[in-house]
Amino acid sequence: MTSTFRQTVRANLAKPEVRANFYRAMDGLMTRRLDQFPDKAELERLRTQSMAIRANALSKLPELLETLEANLTRNGIQVHWAETPEQGNQIVQAILERHNAKSIIKGKSMVSEEMGMNHFLEALGIECLESDLGEFIIQLDGETPSHIIMPAIHKNRIQIAKLFHQKFPDIPYTEDVDELTQTARRILRDKFYAAPVGLSGVNFMVAETGTLCLVENEGNGRMSTTAPPVHIAVTGIEKVVESLSDVPPLLSILTRSATGQPITTYFNMISSPRKVGEKDGPEEVHLVLLDNGRSNIYSDPELLATLRCIRCGACINHCPVYVRIGGHSYGTVYPGPIGSILEPQKAGLDVHGELAQASTLCGACSEVCPVRIPIPSILNRLRYDGVRKDAANTNTVGSGKRRTLSEAATWKTWAWAATHPTIYHAGSTLATRFKGMLPTNLGAWTTVRSAPKLAESTLHQQVKNLGVDHE
Amino acid sequence: MATKPDTIYFFGTCLVDLMYPQAGVSAMQLLQRAGVKVIFPPAQTCCGQPAWNSGYRDEARSVARAQIALFPKPIPIVIPSGSCAGMMKVHYPELFAGQQDEAQAVDVASRVYELTEFLVDVLKIELQDLGEPLTVAVHTSCSARREMGVADKIESLLGQLSNVQRVEHARKPECCGFGGTFAVKEPEISAAMVLDKVTHIRNTGVDRLISQECGCLMNIGGVMAKQGDALPHQHIAEFLWERTHV
Ligand code: SF4
């Protein structure tokens, strides 16, 4: 049976325009990142430092979260805890109801995608408007993000021009990027002032000071968090760091890894609602902290590294699988290598375990990850958890559910042969001797390749004439 | 290891054994010519990587355990493959963590060298090119490049050949899409990857493709053969031996 993942992959591989869009975009991003790190040794030092900062934060996660909550509360920011996406949505709903809000303007937030917030709120008759340009574009087209920092990267300029023309027929058709951006800006500008509530994500939360940090380029994040009278930030519990001095190194490696920028246009530090005498800023600030499986990941020392992620997307940009199948193929909120380790852990190996298989373990992701997450090792571990017999020995959701009798039998037979050299070599000798009788059609392998050719005689046979020692 | 050892173990790998024995033979000839005695334990089969990468750790461990027993002397183990070397060097210690033979596995891991790494770093081999002028493209395997960190060794060996000109291709560091069982489990993605790889390599117009990994050669070569007009492709050991022996 062909899985949904396989079907989507097949469909997306057959879209040359989308593939070309990804290829072009990712090539550009890889070059821009490379240009940011001319000194390799310096890069490695920064990665080690960033990894240590994140690892330190995670090593005392419960304690830092308590400090964070205390300091945020002292600063006047209201903290809410949500174990599930549903709870998160209900918290947001309650805040909106209290303010009688019928619309909300959103800055970029992957965690709100994780919560399916737009669907949830729209079903309640609340209008959600995405204000990040990329998010705005995909919202117009009724799509989901195909990348964590560049949600509309699968579309090219012409496709976006056509989309705008279709959705806003009064505005003259243009393919000029600046004009398209201006159009979006004009539409959004009034909404910022009209919206009773603004929503954003968070890049780092500083426990020591009770500060929320937000990195962005377009200014829409700043608008969403200051113009409306109420600001709701949503994020995962893992985004905490211990002290303010942890932020600069992380910020620097984040922007350089992500888009190849030395700095972003905006860096917002939110430390309280508007104070008496201040001219702008919301009167109320809320933070919703989502768990959604994260504490379960936290409980496994090997898988814990997953939570170091600062969502830069570098692993995605460098992944040879992602660049070909595109973000939507994954069928998850987070695509690419980070998605392939995070999503199976969140939803369970029985649901998204196949993503852990969709990698050659080439290591391009971990080579660039600014916090040195060993993505291939975690993929390997998830493959193991997926097929292990002793599922009770691991916390990973859906452990053992991917084990099939036939596959297990194949590996058992293989192991038996490979531990009985006489049989193994008799088999390989026979195979090379009668190679003419072997099948030339090996299913999927031979769709694009000729069947591999067996040698006339094995190395084991040839070694005998070589004057090497057999021991 | 700074000094040149008298004797080494050679682990041939299952792919070399069945598909590319000439790569194994040439590798041993290069080693012998450099004055090193080669021991080839005949009971060797497979490093266990296919099962390890598929999540079947018990099966991988039993196969790995059988290999570990074949290398008792404290001498280097040389392997003509980045991925099998990576399996033994990086993953044996993980696979045997907490097992009673952990120390033995760690010891074996500490003695493992990928062939090109051994030729360059330990033997400091010097090559004299006896061949006709030729252009080549190099494909370094991901495990040689990232797991073992030895991708520059094949380049430096080829750099010693005065009549060989290396031509770079687009997206050179990118995976060819083999990934062991990945090619079987995700055939469509694998095909998209290897087809692009072949295009980039063909675009160079070189005479030959060289790699230190037989898995990649089988994958890339299989596509070129199916397309017809396959570019000659060889394991680095075979190529070096061909060009430097009288
Ligand atoms: S896993 Fe690493 S590279 Fe990928 S998004 Fe997270 S921090 Fe960035």
Coordinates of N, CA and C in Angstrom, one line a residue, chain A residues 220-381:
Chain A
N220 N 6.4 44.0 10.6 CA 5.1 43.6 10.9 C 5.0 43.0 12.3
G221 N 6.1 42.4 12.7 CA 6.2 41.8 14.1 C 6.0 42.9 15.1
R222 N 6.8 44.0 14.9 CA 6.7 45.1 15.8 C 5.3 45.7 15.8
M223 N 4.7 45.8 14.6 CA 3.3 46.4 14.5 C 2.4 45.5 15.3
S224 N 2.5 44.2 15.0 CA 1.5 43.2 15.7 C 1.6 43.3 17.2
T225 N 2.8 43.6 17.7 CA 3.0 43.5 19.1 C 2.9 44.9 19.8
T226 N 2.8 45.9 19.0 CA 2.6 47.2 19.7 C 1.3 48.0 19.3
A227 N 0.9 47.8 18.1 CA -0.3 48.6 17.7 C -1.6 48.2 18.4
P228 N -2.0 46.9 18.4 CA -3.2 46.6 19.0 C -3.1 46.7 20.6
P229 N -4.2 46.9 21.2 CA -4.2 47.1 22.7 C -3.8 45.8 23.5
V230 N -4.0 44.7 22.8 CA -3.7 43.4 23.5 C -2.7 42.6 22.6
H231 N -1.6 42.1 23.3 CA -0.6 41.3 22.5 C -0.6 39.9 23.2
I232 N -0.7 38.9 22.3 CA -0.6 37.5 22.8 C 0.6 36.9 22.1
A233 N 1.6 36.4 22.9 CA 2.7 35.7 22.3 C 2.5 34.2 22.5
V234 N 2.8 33.4 21.5 CA 2.7 31.9 21.8 C 4.0 31.3 21.4
T235 N 4.4 30.4 22.2 CA 5.7 29.7 21.9 C 5.8 28.3 22.6
G236 N 6.8 27.6 22.3 CA 7.1 26.3 22.9 C 7.9 26.5 24.2
I237 N 7.7 25.6 25.1 CA 8.4 25.8 26.4 C 9.9 25.7 26.3
E238 N 10.4 25.2 25.2 CA 11.9 25.0 25.1 C 12.6 26.3 24.8
K239 N 11.9 27.3 24.4 CA 12.6 28.5 23.9 C 13.2 29.4 24.9
V240 N 13.3 28.9 26.1 CA 13.9 29.7 27.2 C 15.4 29.7 27.2
V241 N 16.1 30.8 27.6 CA 17.5 30.8 27.9 C 17.7 31.4 29.2
E242 N 18.9 31.2 29.8 CA 19.0 31.6 31.2 C 19.2 33.1 31.4
S243 N 20.1 33.7 30.7 CA 20.4 35.1 30.9 C 20.5 35.9 29.7
L244 N 20.5 37.2 29.9 CA 20.5 38.1 28.7 C 21.7 38.0 27.9
S245 N 22.8 37.6 28.5 CA 24.1 37.5 27.8 C 24.1 36.3 26.9
D246 N 23.1 35.4 27.0 CA 23.0 34.2 26.1 C 22.4 34.7 24.8
V247 N 21.7 35.8 24.7 CA 21.0 36.2 23.5 C 21.9 36.6 22.3
P248 N 22.9 37.5 22.5 CA 23.6 38.0 21.4 C 24.3 36.9 20.5
P249 N 25.0 35.9 21.1 CA 25.5 34.8 20.3 C 24.5 34.1 19.5
L250 N 23.4 33.7 20.2 CA 22.3 33.0 19.5 C 21.7 33.8 18.4
L251 N 21.5 35.1 18.6 CA 20.9 35.9 17.6 C 21.7 36.0 16.4
S252 N 23.0 36.2 16.7 CA 24.0 36.3 15.6 C 24.0 35.0 14.7
I253 N 24.1 33.9 15.3 CA 24.2 32.7 14.6 C 22.9 32.3 13.9
L254 N 21.8 32.7 14.6 CA 20.5 32.5 14.0 C 20.3 33.2 12.7
T255 N 20.5 34.5 12.6 CA 20.2 35.2 11.4 C 21.2 34.8 10.3
R256 N 22.4 34.5 10.7 CA 23.4 34.2 9.6 C 23.2 32.8 9.1
S257 N 22.7 31.9 9.9 CA 22.4 30.5 9.5 C 21.1 30.5 8.6
A258 N 20.2 31.3 9.0 CA 18.9 31.3 8.4 C 18.8 31.9 7.0
T259 N 19.1 33.2 6.9 CA 19.0 33.9 5.7 C 20.3 34.5 5.2
G260 N 21.3 34.2 5.9 CA 22.6 34.7 5.6 C 22.7 36.2 5.8
Q261 N 21.9 36.7 6.8 CA 22.0 38.1 7.1 C 22.8 38.3 8.4
P262 N 23.7 39.3 8.4 CA 24.5 39.5 9.7 C 23.6 39.9 10.8
I263 N 22.6 40.7 10.5 CA 21.6 41.1 11.6 C 20.2 41.2 10.8
T264 N 19.1 41.2 11.6 CA 17.8 41.4 11.0 C 17.5 42.9 11.1
T265 N 16.4 43.3 10.4 CA 16.0 44.7 10.4 C 15.5 45.0 11.8
Y266 N 14.8 44.1 12.4 CA 14.1 44.4 13.7 C 14.5 43.3 14.7
F267 N 14.8 43.8 15.9 CA 14.9 42.8 17.0 C 14.1 43.4 18.2
N268 N 13.0 42.8 18.5 CA 12.1 43.3 19.5 C 12.4 42.7 20.9
M269 N 12.5 43.5 21.9 CA 12.6 42.9 23.2 C 11.4 43.4 24.0
I270 N 10.5 42.5 24.4 CA 9.3 42.8 25.0 C 9.4 42.5 26.5
S271 N 9.3 43.5 27.3 CA 9.5 43.2 28.8 C 8.4 43.6 29.6
S272 N 7.3 44.2 29.0 CA 6.2 44.6 29.9 C 5.1 45.2 29.0
P273 N 3.9 45.3 29.5 CA 2.9 46.1 28.7 C 3.2 47.5 28.8
R274 N 2.4 48.4 28.2 CA 2.7 49.8 28.2 C 2.7 50.3 29.6
K275 N 3.7 51.1 29.9 CA 3.8 51.7 31.3 C 3.1 53.1 31.2
V276 N 2.8 53.6 32.4 CA 2.2 54.9 32.5 C 3.2 55.9 31.9
G277 N 2.6 56.8 31.0 CA 3.5 57.8 30.4 C 4.1 57.4 29.1
E278 N 4.0 56.0 28.8 CA 4.6 55.6 27.5 C 3.6 55.8 26.4
K279 N 4.1 56.1 25.2 CA 3.3 56.5 24.1 C 2.6 55.4 23.3
D280 N 3.4 54.2 23.3 CA 2.8 53.1 22.6 C 3.0 51.8 23.3
G281 N 2.5 50.8 22.6 CA 2.6 49.4 23.3 C 1.2 49.0 23.8
P282 N 1.0 47.7 23.8 CA -0.2 47.2 24.3 C -0.5 47.4 25.8
E283 N -1.8 47.4 26.1 CA -2.1 47.5 27.5 C -2.0 46.2 28.3
E284 N -2.1 45.1 27.5 CA -2.0 43.8 28.1 C -1.1 42.9 27.2
V285 N -0.2 42.2 27.9 CA 0.6 41.2 27.2 C 0.4 39.8 27.8
H286 N 0.2 38.9 27.0 CA 0.0 37.5 27.4 C 1.1 36.6 26.8
L287 N 1.5 35.6 27.5 CA 2.4 34.6 26.9 C 1.7 33.2 27.1
V288 N 1.5 32.5 26.0 CA 1.0 31.1 26.0 C 2.2 30.2 25.8
L289 N 2.5 29.3 26.7 CA 3.6 28.4 26.6 C 3.0 27.0 26.3
L290 N 3.4 26.5 25.1 CA 2.8 25.2 24.7 C 3.8 24.1 24.9
D291 N 3.3 23.0 25.5 CA 4.1 21.8 25.7 C 4.0 20.9 24.4
N292 N 2.8 20.4 24.2 CA 2.6 19.5 23.0 C 3.7 18.5 22.8
G293 N 3.9 17.7 23.8 CA 4.9 16.6 23.6 C 6.3 16.9 24.0
R294 N 6.6 18.2 24.2 CA 7.9 18.6 24.5 C 8.5 18.0 25.8
S295 N 7.7 17.9 26.8 CA 8.2 17.4 28.1 C 8.5 15.9 27.9
N296 N 7.8 15.3 27.0 CA 8.1 13.8 26.8 C 9.5 13.7 26.1
I297 N 9.7 14.6 25.1 CA 11.0 14.6 24.5 C 12.1 14.9 25.5
Y298 N 11.8 15.8 26.4 CA 12.7 16.2 27.4 C 13.2 15.1 28.3
S299 N 12.3 14.1 28.5 CA 12.6 13.0 29.4 C 13.6 12.0 28.9
D300 N 13.9 12.1 27.6 CA 14.9 11.1 27.1 C 16.2 11.8 26.8
P301 N 17.3 11.4 27.5 CA 18.5 12.2 27.3 C 19.1 12.2 25.9
E302 N 18.8 11.1 25.1 CA 19.3 11.1 23.7 C 18.5 12.0 22.8
L303 N 17.2 12.1 23.1 CA 16.3 12.8 22.2 C 16.2 14.3 22.6
L304 N 16.6 14.6 23.8 CA 16.5 15.9 24.3 C 17.2 17.0 23.4
A305 N 18.2 16.6 22.7 CA 18.9 17.5 21.8 C 18.0 18.2 20.8
T306 N 16.9 17.4 20.5 CA 15.9 18.0 19.5 C 15.5 19.4 20.0
L307 N 15.4 19.6 21.3 CA 14.8 20.8 21.8 C 15.8 22.0 21.8
R308 N 17.1 21.7 21.4 CA 18.0 22.8 21.3 C 17.7 23.7 20.1
C309 N 16.9 23.2 19.2 CA 16.6 23.9 18.0 C 16.2 25.4 18.2
I310 N 16.8 26.3 17.4 CA 16.4 27.7 17.4 C 15.7 28.1 16.2
R311 N 15.2 27.1 15.4 CA 14.3 27.3 14.3 C 14.9 28.2 13.2
C312 N 16.2 28.0 12.9 CA 16.8 28.8 11.9 C 16.5 28.3 10.5
G313 N 16.2 27.1 10.3 CA 15.9 26.5 9.0 C 17.1 26.1 8.2
A314 N 18.3 26.3 8.7 CA 19.5 25.9 7.9 C 19.5 24.5 7.5
C315 N 19.0 23.6 8.4 CA 19.0 22.2 8.1 C 18.1 21.9 6.9
I316 N 17.0 22.7 6.8 CA 16.0 22.5 5.8 C 16.7 23.0 4.4
N317 N 17.3 24.2 4.5 CA 17.9 24.8 3.3 C 19.0 23.9 2.7
H318 N 19.6 23.1 3.5 CA 20.7 22.2 3.0 C 20.3 20.8 2.8
C319 N 19.1 20.5 3.0 CA 18.7 19.1 2.8 C 18.4 18.7 1.4
P320 N 19.1 17.7 0.9 CA 18.8 17.3 -0.5 C 17.5 16.6 -0.8
V321 N 16.9 16.1 0.3 CA 15.6 15.5 0.2 C 14.5 16.7 0.1
Y322 N 14.6 17.6 1.1 CA 13.7 18.7 1.1 C 13.6 19.5 -0.2
V323 N 14.8 19.8 -0.7 CA 14.9 20.6 -1.9 C 14.2 20.0 -3.1
R324 N 14.0 18.7 -3.0 CA 13.3 18.0 -4.2 C 11.9 17.8 -3.9
I325 N 11.5 17.4 -2.7 CA 10.1 17.1 -2.5 C 9.3 18.3 -2.0
G326 N 10.0 19.3 -1.4 CA 9.3 20.5 -1.0 C 8.7 20.3 0.4
G327 N 8.4 21.4 1.1 CA 7.9 21.4 2.4 C 6.5 20.7 2.6
H328 N 5.7 20.9 1.6 CA 4.3 20.4 1.8 C 4.2 18.8 1.7
S329 N 5.3 18.2 1.2 CA 5.3 16.8 1.1 C 5.3 16.1 2.4
Y330 N 5.9 16.8 3.4 CA 6.0 16.2 4.7 C 4.7 16.0 5.4
G331 N 3.7 16.8 5.1 CA 2.4 16.7 5.7 C 2.4 17.1 7.2
T332 N 3.4 17.9 7.6 CA 3.5 18.3 9.0 C 3.8 19.8 9.0
V333 N 3.7 20.3 10.2 CA 3.9 21.8 10.4 C 5.4 22.1 10.1
Y334 N 6.3 21.3 10.7 CA 7.7 21.5 10.5 C 8.2 20.6 9.5
P335 N 8.8 21.0 8.4 CA 9.3 20.1 7.3 C 10.8 19.9 7.5
G336 N 11.3 19.2 6.5 CA 12.8 19.0 6.4 C 13.4 18.2 7.6
P337 N 14.7 18.3 7.8 CA 15.3 17.5 8.8 C 14.8 17.7 10.2
I338 N 14.6 19.0 10.6 CA 14.1 19.2 11.9 C 12.7 18.7 12.1
G339 N 11.9 18.8 11.0 CA 10.5 18.2 11.1 C 10.6 16.7 11.2
S340 N 11.5 16.1 10.5 CA 11.6 14.6 10.5 C 12.1 14.1 11.8
I341 N 12.7 14.9 12.7 CA 13.0 14.4 14.0 C 11.9 14.8 15.0
L342 N 11.4 16.0 14.8 CA 10.5 16.6 15.8 C 9.1 16.0 15.7
E343 N 8.6 16.0 14.5 CA 7.2 15.6 14.3 C 6.9 14.1 14.7
P344 N 7.8 13.2 14.4 CA 7.5 11.8 14.8 C 7.5 11.7 16.3
Q345 N 8.3 12.5 17.0 CA 8.3 12.5 18.4 C 7.1 13.1 19.0
K346 N 6.6 14.2 18.4 CA 5.4 14.9 18.9 C 4.1 14.0 18.6
A347 N 4.0 13.6 17.4 CA 2.7 12.9 17.0 C 2.8 11.4 17.2
G348 N 4.0 10.9 17.3 CA 4.1 9.4 17.5 C 4.7 8.8 16.2
L349 N 5.5 7.7 16.4 CA 6.2 7.0 15.3 C 5.2 6.3 14.4
D350 N 4.0 6.0 15.0 CA 3.0 5.3 14.2 C 2.4 6.3 13.2
V351 N 2.4 7.6 13.6 CA 1.8 8.6 12.7 C 2.8 9.2 11.7
H352 N 3.9 9.7 12.2 CA 4.9 10.3 11.3 C 6.2 9.6 11.2
G353 N 6.3 8.4 11.7 CA 7.6 7.6 11.7 C 8.2 7.5 10.4
E354 N 7.4 7.5 9.3 CA 8.0 7.3 8.0 C 8.9 8.5 7.6
L355 N 8.7 9.6 8.2 CA 9.6 10.8 7.9 C 11.0 10.4 8.4
A356 N 11.2 9.6 9.4 CA 12.5 9.3 9.9 C 13.2 8.4 8.8
Q357 N 12.5 7.7 8.0 CA 13.1 6.9 6.9 C 13.5 7.7 5.7
A358 N 12.8 8.9 5.6 CA 13.0 9.6 4.3 C 14.3 10.5 4.4
S359 N 15.4 9.8 4.7 CA 16.7 10.5 4.8 C 17.8 9.5 4.4
T360 N 18.8 10.0 3.7 CA 19.9 9.1 3.4 C 20.9 9.2 4.5
L361 N 20.6 9.9 5.6 CA 21.6 10.2 6.7 C 22.9 10.8 6.2
C362 N 22.8 11.6 5.2 CA 24.0 12.2 4.5 C 24.7 13.2 5.5
G363 N 23.9 13.7 6.4 CA 24.6 14.6 7.4 C 24.7 16.1 7.1
A364 N 24.1 16.5 5.9 CA 24.2 17.9 5.5 C 23.6 18.8 6.5
C365 N 22.5 18.2 7.2 CA 21.7 19.0 8.2 C 22.6 19.3 9.4
S366 N 23.2 18.2 9.9 CA 23.9 18.4 11.2 C 25.2 19.2 11.0
E367 N 25.7 19.1 9.7 CA 26.9 19.9 9.4 C 26.7 21.4 9.5
V368 N 25.4 21.8 9.3 CA 25.2 23.3 9.3 C 24.4 23.7 10.6
C369 N 23.8 22.8 11.3 CA 23.0 23.2 12.5 C 23.8 24.0 13.5
P370 N 23.4 25.2 13.7 CA 24.1 26.1 14.6 C 24.2 25.7 16.0
V371 N 23.4 24.8 16.4 CA 23.4 24.3 17.8 C 23.8 22.8 17.8
R372 N 24.4 22.4 16.7 CA 25.0 21.0 16.6 C 24.0 19.9 17.1
I373 N 22.8 20.0 16.6 CA 21.9 18.9 16.9 C 22.3 17.7 16.0
P374 N 22.5 16.5 16.6 CA 23.0 15.4 15.8 C 21.8 14.7 15.1
I375 N 21.3 15.4 14.1 CA 20.0 15.0 13.4 C 20.1 13.5 12.9
P376 N 21.2 13.1 12.2 CA 21.2 11.7 11.8 C 21.1 10.7 12.9
S377 N 21.8 11.0 14.0 CA 21.7 10.1 15.1 C 20.3 10.0 15.7
I378 N 19.6 11.1 15.7 CA 18.3 11.1 16.3 C 17.4 10.3 15.3
L379 N 17.6 10.5 14.0 CA 16.8 9.7 13.0 C 17.0 8.2 13.2
N380 N 18.3 7.9 13.4 CA 18.6 6.5 13.6 C 18.0 5.9 14.8
R381 N 18.0 6.7 15.9 CA 17.3 6.3 17.1 C 15.8 6.1 16.9

